[in-house]
Short mmCIF file of C-alpha atoms and ligand atoms in Angstrom, two decimals:
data_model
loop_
_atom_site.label_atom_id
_atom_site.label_comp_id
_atom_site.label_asym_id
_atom_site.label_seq_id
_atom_site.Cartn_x
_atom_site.Cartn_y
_atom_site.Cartn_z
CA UNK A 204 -15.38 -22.27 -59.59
CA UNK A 205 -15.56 -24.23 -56.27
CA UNK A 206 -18.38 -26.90 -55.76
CA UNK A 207 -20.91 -26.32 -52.80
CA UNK A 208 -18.56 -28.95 -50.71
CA UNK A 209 -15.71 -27.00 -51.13
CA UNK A 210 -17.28 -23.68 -49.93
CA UNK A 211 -18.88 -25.47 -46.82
CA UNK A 212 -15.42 -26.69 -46.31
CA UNK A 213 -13.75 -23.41 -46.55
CA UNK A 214 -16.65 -21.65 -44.07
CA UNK A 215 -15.84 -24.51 -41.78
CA UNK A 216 -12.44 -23.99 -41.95
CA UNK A 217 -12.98 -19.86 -41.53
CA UNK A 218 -14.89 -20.99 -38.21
CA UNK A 219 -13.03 -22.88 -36.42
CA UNK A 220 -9.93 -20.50 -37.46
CA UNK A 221 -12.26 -17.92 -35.95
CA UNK A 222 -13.45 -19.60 -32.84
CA UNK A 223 -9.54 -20.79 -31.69
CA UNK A 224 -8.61 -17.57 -32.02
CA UNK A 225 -11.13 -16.14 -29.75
CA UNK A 226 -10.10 -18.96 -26.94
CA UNK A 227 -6.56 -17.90 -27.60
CA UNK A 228 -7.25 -14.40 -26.65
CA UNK A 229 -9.56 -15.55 -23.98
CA UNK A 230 -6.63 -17.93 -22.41
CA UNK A 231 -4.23 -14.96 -22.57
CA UNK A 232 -6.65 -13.02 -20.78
CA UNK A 233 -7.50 -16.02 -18.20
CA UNK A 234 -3.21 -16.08 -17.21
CA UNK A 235 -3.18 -12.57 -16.69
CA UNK A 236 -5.34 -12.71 -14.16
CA UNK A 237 -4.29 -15.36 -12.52
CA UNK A 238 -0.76 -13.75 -12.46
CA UNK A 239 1.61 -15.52 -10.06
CA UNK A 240 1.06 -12.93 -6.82
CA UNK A 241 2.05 -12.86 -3.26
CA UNK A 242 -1.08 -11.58 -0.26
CA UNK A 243 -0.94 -11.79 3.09
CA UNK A 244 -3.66 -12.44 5.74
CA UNK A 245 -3.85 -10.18 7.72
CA UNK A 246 -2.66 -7.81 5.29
CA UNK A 247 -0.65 -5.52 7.09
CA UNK A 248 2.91 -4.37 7.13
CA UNK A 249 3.70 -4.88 10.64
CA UNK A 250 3.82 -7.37 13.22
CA UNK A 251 4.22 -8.02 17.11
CA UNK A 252 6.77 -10.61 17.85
CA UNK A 253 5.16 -14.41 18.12
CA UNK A 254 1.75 -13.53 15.87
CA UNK A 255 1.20 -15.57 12.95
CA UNK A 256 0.31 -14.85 9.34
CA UNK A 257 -0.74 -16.70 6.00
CA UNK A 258 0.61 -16.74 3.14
CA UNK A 259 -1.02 -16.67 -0.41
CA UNK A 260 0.20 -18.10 -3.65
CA UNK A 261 -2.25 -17.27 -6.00
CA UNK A 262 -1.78 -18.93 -9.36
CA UNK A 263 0.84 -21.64 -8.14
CA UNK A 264 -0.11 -25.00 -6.83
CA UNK A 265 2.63 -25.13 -3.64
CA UNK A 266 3.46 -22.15 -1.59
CA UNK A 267 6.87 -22.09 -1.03
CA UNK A 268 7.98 -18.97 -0.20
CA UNK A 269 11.17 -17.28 0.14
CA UNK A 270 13.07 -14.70 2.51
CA UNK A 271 15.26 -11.88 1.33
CA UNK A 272 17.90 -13.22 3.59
CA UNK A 273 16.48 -16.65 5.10
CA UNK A 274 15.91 -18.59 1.65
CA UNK A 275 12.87 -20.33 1.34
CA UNK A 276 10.71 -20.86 4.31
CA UNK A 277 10.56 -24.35 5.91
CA UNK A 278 7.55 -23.84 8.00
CA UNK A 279 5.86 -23.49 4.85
CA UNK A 280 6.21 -26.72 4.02
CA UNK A 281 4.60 -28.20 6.88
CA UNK A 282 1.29 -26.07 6.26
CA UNK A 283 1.02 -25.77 2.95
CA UNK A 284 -3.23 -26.00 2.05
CA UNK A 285 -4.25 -25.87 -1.60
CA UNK A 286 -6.64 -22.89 -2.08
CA UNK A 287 -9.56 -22.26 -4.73
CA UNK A 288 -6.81 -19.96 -6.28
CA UNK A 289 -3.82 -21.30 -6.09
CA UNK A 290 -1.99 -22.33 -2.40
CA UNK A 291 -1.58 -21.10 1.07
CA UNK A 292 1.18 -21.84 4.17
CA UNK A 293 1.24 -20.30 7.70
CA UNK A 294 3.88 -18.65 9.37
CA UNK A 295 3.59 -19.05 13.14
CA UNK A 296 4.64 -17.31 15.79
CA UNK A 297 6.77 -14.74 14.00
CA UNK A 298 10.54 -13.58 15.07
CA UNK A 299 12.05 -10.12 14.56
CA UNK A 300 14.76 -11.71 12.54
CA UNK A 301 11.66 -12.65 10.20
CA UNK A 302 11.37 -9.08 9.13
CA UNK A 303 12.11 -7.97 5.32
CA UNK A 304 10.84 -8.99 1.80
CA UNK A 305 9.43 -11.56 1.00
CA UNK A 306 7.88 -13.52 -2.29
CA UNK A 307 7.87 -16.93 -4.57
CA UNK A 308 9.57 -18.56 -7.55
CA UNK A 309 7.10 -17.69 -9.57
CA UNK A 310 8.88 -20.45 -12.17
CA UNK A 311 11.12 -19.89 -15.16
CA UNK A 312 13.11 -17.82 -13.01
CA UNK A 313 10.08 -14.94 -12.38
CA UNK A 314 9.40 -14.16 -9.11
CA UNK A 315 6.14 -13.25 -7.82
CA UNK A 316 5.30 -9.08 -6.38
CA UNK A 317 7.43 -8.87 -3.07
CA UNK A 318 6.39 -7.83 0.69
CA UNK A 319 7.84 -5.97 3.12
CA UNK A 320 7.23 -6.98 6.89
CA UNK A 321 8.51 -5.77 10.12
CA UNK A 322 8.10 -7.79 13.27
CA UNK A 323 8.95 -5.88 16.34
CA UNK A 324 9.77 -6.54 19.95
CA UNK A 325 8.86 -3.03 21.08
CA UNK A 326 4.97 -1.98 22.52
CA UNK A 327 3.39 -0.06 19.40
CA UNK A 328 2.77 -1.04 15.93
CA UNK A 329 1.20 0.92 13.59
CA UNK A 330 -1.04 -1.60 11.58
CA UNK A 331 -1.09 -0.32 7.54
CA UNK A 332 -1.20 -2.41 4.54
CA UNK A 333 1.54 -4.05 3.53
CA UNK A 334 -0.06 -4.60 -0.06
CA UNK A 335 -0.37 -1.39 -2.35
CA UNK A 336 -3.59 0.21 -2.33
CA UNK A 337 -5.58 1.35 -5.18
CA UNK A 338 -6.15 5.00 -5.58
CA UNK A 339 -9.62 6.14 -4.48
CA UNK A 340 -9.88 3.55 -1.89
CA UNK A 341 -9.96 4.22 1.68
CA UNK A 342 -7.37 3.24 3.99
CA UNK A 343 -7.49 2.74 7.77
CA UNK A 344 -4.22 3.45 9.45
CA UNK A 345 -4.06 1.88 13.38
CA UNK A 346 -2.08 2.52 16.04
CA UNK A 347 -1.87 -0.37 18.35
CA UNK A 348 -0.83 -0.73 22.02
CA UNK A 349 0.81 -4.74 22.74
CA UNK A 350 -1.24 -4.71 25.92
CA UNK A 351 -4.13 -2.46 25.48
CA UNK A 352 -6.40 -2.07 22.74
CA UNK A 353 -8.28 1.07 25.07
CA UNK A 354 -8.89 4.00 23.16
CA UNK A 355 -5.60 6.11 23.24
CA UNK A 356 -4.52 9.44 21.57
CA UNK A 357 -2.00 8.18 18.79
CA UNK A 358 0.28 10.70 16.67
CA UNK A 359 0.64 9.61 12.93
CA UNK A 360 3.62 11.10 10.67
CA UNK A 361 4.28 10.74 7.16
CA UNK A 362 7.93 10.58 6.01
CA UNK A 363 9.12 11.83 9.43
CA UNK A 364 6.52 14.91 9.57
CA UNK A 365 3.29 15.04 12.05
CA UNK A 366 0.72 14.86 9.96
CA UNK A 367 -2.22 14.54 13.24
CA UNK A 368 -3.36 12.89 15.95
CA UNK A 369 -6.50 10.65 16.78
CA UNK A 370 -8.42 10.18 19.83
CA UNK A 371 -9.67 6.93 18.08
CA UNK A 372 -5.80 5.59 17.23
CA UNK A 373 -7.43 5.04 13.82
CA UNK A 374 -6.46 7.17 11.01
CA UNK A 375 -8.38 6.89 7.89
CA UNK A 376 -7.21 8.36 4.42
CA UNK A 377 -10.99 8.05 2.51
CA UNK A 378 -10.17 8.17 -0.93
CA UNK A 379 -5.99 7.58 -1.58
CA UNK A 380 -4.24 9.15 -4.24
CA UNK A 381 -1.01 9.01 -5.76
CA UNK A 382 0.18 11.55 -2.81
CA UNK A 383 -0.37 9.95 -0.22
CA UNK A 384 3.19 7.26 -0.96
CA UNK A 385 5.08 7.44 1.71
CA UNK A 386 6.70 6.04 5.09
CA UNK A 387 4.23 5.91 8.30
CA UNK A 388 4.78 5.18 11.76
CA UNK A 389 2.82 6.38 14.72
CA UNK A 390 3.29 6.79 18.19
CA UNK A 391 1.69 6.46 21.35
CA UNK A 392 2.42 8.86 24.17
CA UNK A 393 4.28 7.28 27.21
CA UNK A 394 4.11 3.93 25.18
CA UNK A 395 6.05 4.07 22.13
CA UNK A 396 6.99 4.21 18.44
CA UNK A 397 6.04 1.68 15.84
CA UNK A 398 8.49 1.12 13.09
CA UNK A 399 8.47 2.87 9.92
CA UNK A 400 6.45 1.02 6.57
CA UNK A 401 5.86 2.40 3.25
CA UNK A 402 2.18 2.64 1.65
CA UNK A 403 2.33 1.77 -1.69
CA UNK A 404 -0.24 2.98 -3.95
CA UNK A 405 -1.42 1.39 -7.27
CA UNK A 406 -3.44 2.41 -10.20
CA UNK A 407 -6.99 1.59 -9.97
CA UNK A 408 -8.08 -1.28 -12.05
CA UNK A 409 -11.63 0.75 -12.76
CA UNK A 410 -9.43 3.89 -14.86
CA UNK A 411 -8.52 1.58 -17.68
CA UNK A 412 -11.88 -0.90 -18.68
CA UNK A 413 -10.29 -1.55 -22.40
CA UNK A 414 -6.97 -3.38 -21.35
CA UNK A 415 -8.03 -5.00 -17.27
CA UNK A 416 -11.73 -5.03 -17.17
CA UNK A 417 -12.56 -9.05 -16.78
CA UNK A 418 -15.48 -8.72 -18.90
CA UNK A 419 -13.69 -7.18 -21.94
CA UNK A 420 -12.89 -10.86 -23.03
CA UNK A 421 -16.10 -11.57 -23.41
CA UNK A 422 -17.68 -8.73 -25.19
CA UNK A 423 -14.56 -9.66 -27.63
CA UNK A 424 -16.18 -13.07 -27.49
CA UNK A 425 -19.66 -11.97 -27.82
CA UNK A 426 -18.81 -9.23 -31.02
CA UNK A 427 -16.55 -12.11 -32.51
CA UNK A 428 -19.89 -14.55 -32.31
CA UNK A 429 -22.19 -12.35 -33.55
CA UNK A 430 -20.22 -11.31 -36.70
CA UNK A 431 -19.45 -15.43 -37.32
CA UNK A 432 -23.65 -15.62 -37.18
CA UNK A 433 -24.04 -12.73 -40.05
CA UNK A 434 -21.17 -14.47 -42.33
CA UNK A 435 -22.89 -17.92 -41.85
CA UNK A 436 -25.99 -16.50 -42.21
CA UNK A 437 -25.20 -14.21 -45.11
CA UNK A 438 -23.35 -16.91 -47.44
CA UNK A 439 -26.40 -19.43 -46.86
CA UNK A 440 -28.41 -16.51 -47.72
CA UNK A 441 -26.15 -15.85 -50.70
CA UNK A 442 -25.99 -19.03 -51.88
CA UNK A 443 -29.69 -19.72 -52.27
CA UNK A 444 -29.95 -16.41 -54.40
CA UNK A 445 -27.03 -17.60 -56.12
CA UNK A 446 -28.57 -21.13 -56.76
CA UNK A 447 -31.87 -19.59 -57.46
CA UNK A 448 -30.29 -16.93 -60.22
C1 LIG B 558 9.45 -30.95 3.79
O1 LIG B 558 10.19 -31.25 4.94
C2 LIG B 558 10.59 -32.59 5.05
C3 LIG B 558 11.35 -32.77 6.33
O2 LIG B 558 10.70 -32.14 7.39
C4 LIG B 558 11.46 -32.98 3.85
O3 LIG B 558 11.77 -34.35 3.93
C5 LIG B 558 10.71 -32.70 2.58
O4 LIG B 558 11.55 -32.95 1.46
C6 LIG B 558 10.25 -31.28 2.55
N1 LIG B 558 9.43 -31.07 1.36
C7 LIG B 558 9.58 -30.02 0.58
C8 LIG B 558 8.68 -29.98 -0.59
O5 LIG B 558 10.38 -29.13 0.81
C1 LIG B 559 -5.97 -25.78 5.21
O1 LIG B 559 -7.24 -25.31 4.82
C2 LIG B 559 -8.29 -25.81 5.61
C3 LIG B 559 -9.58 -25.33 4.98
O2 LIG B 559 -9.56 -23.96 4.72
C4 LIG B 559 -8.12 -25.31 7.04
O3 LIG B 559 -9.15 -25.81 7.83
C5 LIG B 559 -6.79 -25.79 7.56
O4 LIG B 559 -6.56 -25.25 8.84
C6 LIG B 559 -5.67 -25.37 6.65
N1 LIG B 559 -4.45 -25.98 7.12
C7 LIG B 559 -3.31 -25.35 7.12
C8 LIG B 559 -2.16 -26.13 7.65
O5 LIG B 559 -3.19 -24.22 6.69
C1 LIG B 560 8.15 -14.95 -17.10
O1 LIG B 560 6.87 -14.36 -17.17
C2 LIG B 560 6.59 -13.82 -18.41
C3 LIG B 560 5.28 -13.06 -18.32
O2 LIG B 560 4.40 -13.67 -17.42
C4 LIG B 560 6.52 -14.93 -19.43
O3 LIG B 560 6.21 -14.40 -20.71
C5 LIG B 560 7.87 -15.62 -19.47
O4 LIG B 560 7.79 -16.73 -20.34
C6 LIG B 560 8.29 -16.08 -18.10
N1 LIG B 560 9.66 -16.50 -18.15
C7 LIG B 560 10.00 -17.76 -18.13
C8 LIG B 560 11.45 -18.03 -18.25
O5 LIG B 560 9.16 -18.66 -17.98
C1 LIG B 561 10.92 -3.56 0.54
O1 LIG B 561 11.91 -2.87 1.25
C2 LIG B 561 13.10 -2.67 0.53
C3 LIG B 561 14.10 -2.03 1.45
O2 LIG B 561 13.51 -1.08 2.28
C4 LIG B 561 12.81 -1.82 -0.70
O3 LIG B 561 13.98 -1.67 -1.47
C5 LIG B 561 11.76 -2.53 -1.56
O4 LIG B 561 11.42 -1.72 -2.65
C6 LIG B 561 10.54 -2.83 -0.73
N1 LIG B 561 9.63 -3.63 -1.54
C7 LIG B 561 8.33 -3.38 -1.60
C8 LIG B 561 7.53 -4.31 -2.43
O5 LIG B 561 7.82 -2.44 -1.02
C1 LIG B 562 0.27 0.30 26.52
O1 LIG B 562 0.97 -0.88 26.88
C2 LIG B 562 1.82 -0.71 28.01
C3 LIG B 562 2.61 -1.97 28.17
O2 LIG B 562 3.28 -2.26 26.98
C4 LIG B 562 0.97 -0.41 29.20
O3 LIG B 562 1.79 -0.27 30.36
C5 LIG B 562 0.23 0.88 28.98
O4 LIG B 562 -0.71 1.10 30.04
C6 LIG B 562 -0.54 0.86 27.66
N1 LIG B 562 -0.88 2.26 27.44
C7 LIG B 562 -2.03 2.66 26.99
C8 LIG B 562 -2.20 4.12 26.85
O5 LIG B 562 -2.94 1.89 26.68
#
């Protein structure tokens, strides 16, 4: 038989065996989240020559990021901000010979998600995003002029087919699916082509609550709390009618 000491030691024990186990799942959580990942502002897959663009490093402290052919980028050393979620660097005044992949050393030899820009020295670009998009949301695809930003008649195609024109140059798919993958470029009549640039799309985060809602964690927590109350409160219970009897 163990004294009273012993047991209060033991549901001690049980506790805090209990409670470092929920921060453990809670941390795991926490780094998934803050998953090493590459974003661009603007976010868009295309570029005229001699615009600028940011770079984010979310979940890294210094944004050094690197080109598919380049290596990593020096400019980004010389702007380099710390953000609230991880860091930042500019690229100015962007060159054609800038176009391709991109991403960052993620460390221990991961890399971060990669993205694909083109920077042109032609007169159209068609602006889409250069980050995947998550089905159900609605997309705005524009065709833009260099000099004019009038309202033009703009041809969009989808892996080399017409797929419409808009008086508006905007073309907006309102709720994406799975389908609508593919390589875009539009044109503008007497002006242009814009390169080609793929639209990615991703699963939506809403489909699957159990495994990448944020709050799951914490109704984990919460459940994890409440049954630690009813033990506690059950073996002091128990132990008075035990004491009593
Ligand atoms: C940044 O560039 C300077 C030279 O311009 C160099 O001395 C320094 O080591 C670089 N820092 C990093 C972190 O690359
Ligand atoms: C760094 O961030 C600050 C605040 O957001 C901003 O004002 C500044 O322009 C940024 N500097 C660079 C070099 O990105
Ligand atoms: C790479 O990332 C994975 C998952 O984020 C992690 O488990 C692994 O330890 C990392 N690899 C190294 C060598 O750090
Ligand atoms: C970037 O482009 C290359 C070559 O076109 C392709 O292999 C790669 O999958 C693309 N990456 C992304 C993230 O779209
Ligand atoms: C588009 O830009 C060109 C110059 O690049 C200009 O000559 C032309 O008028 C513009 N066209 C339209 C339809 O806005």
């Amino acid at each position: 038989m163990f004294s009273q000491q012993q047991d209060n030691m033991e549901v001690t024990a049980l506790c805090i065996k209990l409670l470092s186990l929920m921060m453990m799942l809670l941390c795991e959580h926490d780094q998934k989240v803050n998953a090493a990942s590459l974003h661009i502002d603007p976010n868009r897959a295309q570029f005229f020559e001699y615009e600028s663009l940011t770079f984010y490093c979310e979940g890294i402290s210094y944004c050094e990021v690197v080109h598919e052919s380049k290596g990593k980028i020096s400019s980004c050393n010389k702007t380099n901000n710390i953000t609230l979620t991880g860091s930042s660097c500019i690229l100015r005044n962007v060159y054609t010979d800038e176009s391709g992949e991109y991403w960052f050393d993620a460390g221990g030899g991961n890399k971060s998600n990669s993205v694909n820009i083109t920077i042109t020295d032609g007169s159209v670009i068609l602006e889409i995003p250069a980050l995947p998009v998550m089905v159900g949301e609605a997309v705005t695809l524009r065709c833009r002029n260099k000099t004019t930003s009038s309202e033009t008649l703009a041809e969009f195609y989808k892996d080399g087919v017409f797929i419409g024109n808009s008086a508006t140059v905007n073309s907006i798919i309102r709720s994406v699916s799975k389908s609508d993958e593919g390589l875009y470029k539009c044109s503008i009549s007497g002006v242009g082509e814009s390169a080609e640039s793929r639209l990615t799309v991703g699963e939506s985060h809403q489909s699957l609550p159990d495994i990448t809602s944020p709050s799951t964690p914490w109704i984990i927590a919460t459940v994890f709390l409440v049954i630690l109350l009813v033990v506690v409160v059950l073996y002091h219970f128990g132990k008075d009618d035990w004491n009593k009897g």
